[in-house]
Amino acid sequence: MRLYVNVDHVATLREARGGREPDPVRAAVAAEAGGADGITVHLREDRRHIQDADVRALAQRRGTTLNLELAAHPEIVRLARRLAPHQATLVPERRRELTTEGGLALRPGSRRVQTAVARLRDAGIRVSLFIDPDRATVDRAVALAVPAIELHTGRYATAPSGSRRQAAALAALRRAAAHARRAGLAVHAGHGLNYENVQAVAAIAAIEELNIGHSIVSHAVFWGMEESVRHMRHLMDAARRRAV
Ligand code: PXP
């Protein structure tokens, strides 16, 4: 199972002072040393954390596999085509949200996502869609002929630990992941995963990649980035081994 580490919040800290540190590229190097398979950044329209220059540096860095999150907005899609990351994950984006709140709606007949998918694919970029874990939305992703989806784990992550709500959210993730896998999609997952809740998701066989940011960056303040990633990796790998 691959671990992609989201370093947006390293840039959030930098932007708080408008200077040059901490540097998200340096965080990426440390995350890779701790066992990250790739680095994720979200280039938001308002550029509140990650900047164009960060994406350029990460996309050009040898040894970094970059997953760029972006909204299906023509200006950002144009930029993504130029920067050519390994993978682009289309996400919904609202200006005032604190973080990505839900998955892409993928309304039938909506041209916006369809156009963005086609333009990214034409540039040779692997495209993934960030969606809620339900069957109908997975089917709409299949219809868009993308190779991958990322299931939104927010509902699972925010439910009280051990609650019925959490068990139901986990079951929905399992069902959606298996359904997507049967349809031939690569299945990723992320949002709100942390050191306490990651293992149940890591144990879902159909999921091959996790995207984790806030919790790892938060722990890095105390443990350092490399150690924080190593610990997350260890939890994921242990859950995976137990599940097989
Ligand atoms: N996946 C997607 C598509 C996201 O938008 C985010 C948040 O930027 C994450 C994963 C990571 O979420 P978190 O920071 O809560 O780990």
XYZ file of C-alpha atoms and ligand atoms in Angstrom:
260
model
C 0.000 0.000 0.000
C 1.385 3.398 -0.987
C 1.550 6.368 1.355
C 1.382 9.838 -0.143
C 2.148 12.598 2.336
C 0.343 15.901 1.920
C 2.675 18.788 2.812
C 0.169 21.656 2.357
C 0.323 22.576 6.027
C 4.064 23.057 5.933
C 3.300 25.806 3.427
C 0.443 27.042 5.650
C 3.014 27.727 8.382
C 5.346 29.446 5.945
C 2.549 31.643 4.580
C 1.635 32.694 8.137
C 4.797 34.823 8.080
C 5.147 35.247 4.339
C 8.788 34.149 4.417
C 10.664 31.120 3.140
C 10.432 28.645 5.971
C 9.416 25.974 6.604
C 10.014 24.793 3.050
C 7.527 22.172 1.722
C 10.217 20.754 -0.576
C 12.454 20.089 2.413
C 9.455 18.469 4.126
C 8.959 16.281 1.052
C 12.584 15.118 1.166
C 12.209 14.194 4.858
C 8.859 12.457 4.214
C 10.464 10.374 1.473
C 13.323 9.458 3.828
C 10.669 8.254 6.303
C 9.055 5.981 3.699
C 6.566 8.115 1.771
C 5.958 6.780 -1.736
C 4.833 10.151 -2.982
C 4.018 13.735 -2.090
C 0.617 15.402 -2.385
C -0.056 19.132 -2.601
C -3.244 21.060 -3.263
C -2.771 24.153 -5.396
C -5.839 26.162 -4.431
C -7.215 28.991 -6.494
C -6.606 31.393 -3.605
C -3.015 30.074 -3.150
C -3.536 30.079 0.605
C -0.700 27.603 1.224
C 1.026 25.893 -1.700
C 2.348 28.291 -4.376
C 3.049 27.680 -8.048
C 6.806 27.661 -7.363
C 6.369 24.837 -4.797
C 4.544 22.688 -7.345
C 7.178 23.456 -9.967
C 10.026 22.494 -7.594
C 8.316 19.258 -6.527
C 7.311 18.294 -10.062
C 10.892 18.784 -11.249
C 12.566 17.126 -8.271
C 14.110 13.814 -9.215
C 12.959 11.128 -6.778
C 9.636 12.804 -5.965
C 6.407 11.297 -7.246
C 3.934 14.161 -7.173
C 0.175 13.986 -6.805
C -1.291 17.425 -7.479
C -4.768 18.136 -6.099
C -6.660 20.753 -8.030
C -10.133 22.037 -8.787
C -11.547 21.573 -12.297
C -10.862 25.225 -12.964
C -9.448 26.099 -16.421
C -6.577 28.277 -15.109
C -5.355 25.635 -12.635
C -5.800 22.836 -15.171
C -3.670 24.826 -17.642
C -0.974 25.198 -15.008
C -1.131 21.496 -14.118
C -0.628 20.585 -17.784
C 2.510 22.722 -17.861
C 3.893 21.378 -14.566
C 3.142 17.759 -15.532
C 2.921 15.991 -12.140
C 2.769 12.201 -12.108
C -0.861 12.327 -11.002
C -3.607 14.932 -10.727
C -6.498 14.480 -8.310
C -9.531 16.609 -9.093
C -11.234 17.911 -5.969
C -14.146 20.260 -5.306
C -13.060 23.589 -3.902
C -14.951 26.269 -2.038
C -13.224 29.525 -1.200
C -14.268 29.788 2.410
C -13.864 26.136 3.437
C -11.141 25.254 5.960
C -10.360 22.071 4.048
C -11.918 20.033 1.214
C -15.372 19.331 2.609
C -16.843 16.688 0.349
C -16.197 14.675 -2.784
C -16.839 15.829 -6.357
C -20.552 15.845 -7.147
C -20.016 14.343 -10.659
C -23.467 15.386 -11.843
C -24.469 13.508 -14.996
C -23.854 15.678 -18.025
C -21.619 18.138 -16.165
C -18.957 19.299 -18.610
C -16.550 20.919 -16.159
C -15.003 17.766 -14.697
C -15.232 15.950 -18.021
C -13.238 18.703 -19.754
C -10.636 18.836 -16.999
C -10.194 15.040 -17.128
C -9.718 15.132 -20.903
C -7.219 18.013 -20.777
C -5.119 16.422 -18.041
C -5.191 13.026 -19.728
C -4.137 14.561 -23.049
C -1.090 15.983 -21.263
C -0.123 12.453 -20.183
C -1.118 12.960 -16.535
C -2.747 10.130 -14.571
C -6.108 11.423 -13.338
C -7.866 10.552 -10.099
C -11.212 11.892 -8.827
C -11.855 12.638 -5.162
C -15.358 11.307 -4.478
C -17.645 10.278 -1.664
C -17.810 6.542 -0.999
C -21.090 5.663 -2.680
C -21.868 3.322 -5.520
C -23.614 5.815 -7.813
C -20.694 8.252 -7.649
C -18.205 5.445 -8.296
C -20.262 4.508 -11.381
C -20.098 8.110 -12.623
C -16.310 8.049 -12.181
C -16.167 4.830 -14.192
C -18.159 6.556 -16.951
C -15.534 9.316 -17.060
C -12.908 6.662 -17.891
C -10.407 7.766 -15.265
C -7.855 5.204 -14.045
C -8.266 6.030 -10.351
C -10.491 7.477 -7.635
C -9.766 8.698 -4.133
C -12.485 7.903 -1.602
C -13.248 10.648 0.906
C -12.680 9.179 4.371
C -13.938 12.277 6.210
C -17.200 10.764 7.431
C -15.334 7.792 8.908
C -12.632 10.024 10.409
C -14.983 12.476 12.105
C -17.353 9.868 13.600
C -16.749 9.101 17.291
C -14.350 6.202 17.736
C -16.204 2.905 18.239
C -19.579 4.444 17.320
C -22.201 2.954 15.022
C -21.734 5.952 12.776
C -18.052 5.113 12.427
C -18.785 1.436 11.688
C -21.340 2.448 9.030
C -18.873 4.878 7.425
C -16.199 2.182 7.357
C -18.627 -0.300 5.788
C -19.475 2.297 3.119
C -15.762 2.711 2.359
C -15.351 -1.071 2.067
C -18.340 -1.395 -0.270
C -17.359 1.543 -2.479
C -13.722 0.383 -2.663
C -14.691 -3.169 -3.653
C -17.205 -1.908 -6.223
C -14.629 0.439 -7.774
C -11.973 -2.256 -7.841
C -14.370 -4.656 -9.610
C -14.974 -1.927 -12.182
C -11.212 -1.778 -12.793
C -10.387 1.457 -10.967
C -7.342 1.969 -8.766
C -8.660 2.993 -5.359
C -7.027 5.626 -3.149
C -8.414 7.106 0.063
C -7.816 10.006 2.373
C -8.946 12.910 4.519
C -8.828 13.076 8.279
C -6.796 9.898 8.682
C -4.512 9.859 11.710
C -2.453 7.572 13.939
C -5.564 6.301 15.757
C -7.919 5.640 12.859
C -5.669 4.718 9.923
C -5.449 0.981 10.467
C -9.060 0.053 9.715
C -8.803 1.839 6.370
C -5.338 0.449 5.621
C -6.799 -3.043 6.117
C -9.260 -2.613 3.203
C -7.677 -4.775 0.520
C -9.154 -2.880 -2.436
C -7.449 0.365 -1.381
C -3.908 0.747 -2.686
C -2.950 4.288 -1.718
C -3.567 6.627 1.235
C -3.178 10.408 1.241
C -2.453 11.801 4.687
C -1.507 15.351 5.595
C -2.721 17.165 8.675
C -1.999 14.480 11.245
C 1.505 13.735 9.950
C 2.463 17.419 9.757
C 1.020 18.004 13.251
C 3.085 15.168 14.702
C 6.157 16.382 12.837
C 6.227 19.418 15.154
C 7.131 17.041 17.993
C 8.729 14.024 16.304
C 10.173 15.482 13.113
C 8.797 14.750 9.645
C 10.856 11.655 8.935
C 9.878 9.907 12.163
C 6.198 10.918 11.799
C 6.046 9.345 8.360
C 7.951 6.253 9.479
C 5.464 5.700 12.299
C 2.441 6.111 9.991
C 4.027 3.702 7.495
C 4.573 1.178 10.240
C 0.894 1.342 11.309
C -0.324 0.964 7.720
C 1.995 -1.930 6.940
C 1.094 -3.742 10.177
C -2.646 -3.398 9.452
C -2.117 -4.671 5.938
C -0.133 -7.698 7.099
C -2.812 -8.574 9.650
C -5.554 -8.288 7.030
C -4.066 -10.860 4.619
N -7.081 13.819 0.054
C -7.618 14.958 -0.433
C -8.263 14.916 -1.763
C -7.548 16.161 0.281
O -8.106 17.275 -0.214
C -6.881 16.167 1.526
C -6.770 17.445 2.292
O -6.013 18.353 1.570
C -6.305 14.969 1.984
C -6.444 13.800 1.245
C -5.549 14.898 3.259
O -6.387 15.161 4.327
P -5.758 15.369 5.773
O -4.933 16.609 5.714
O -6.955 15.501 6.639
O -4.927 14.165 6.069
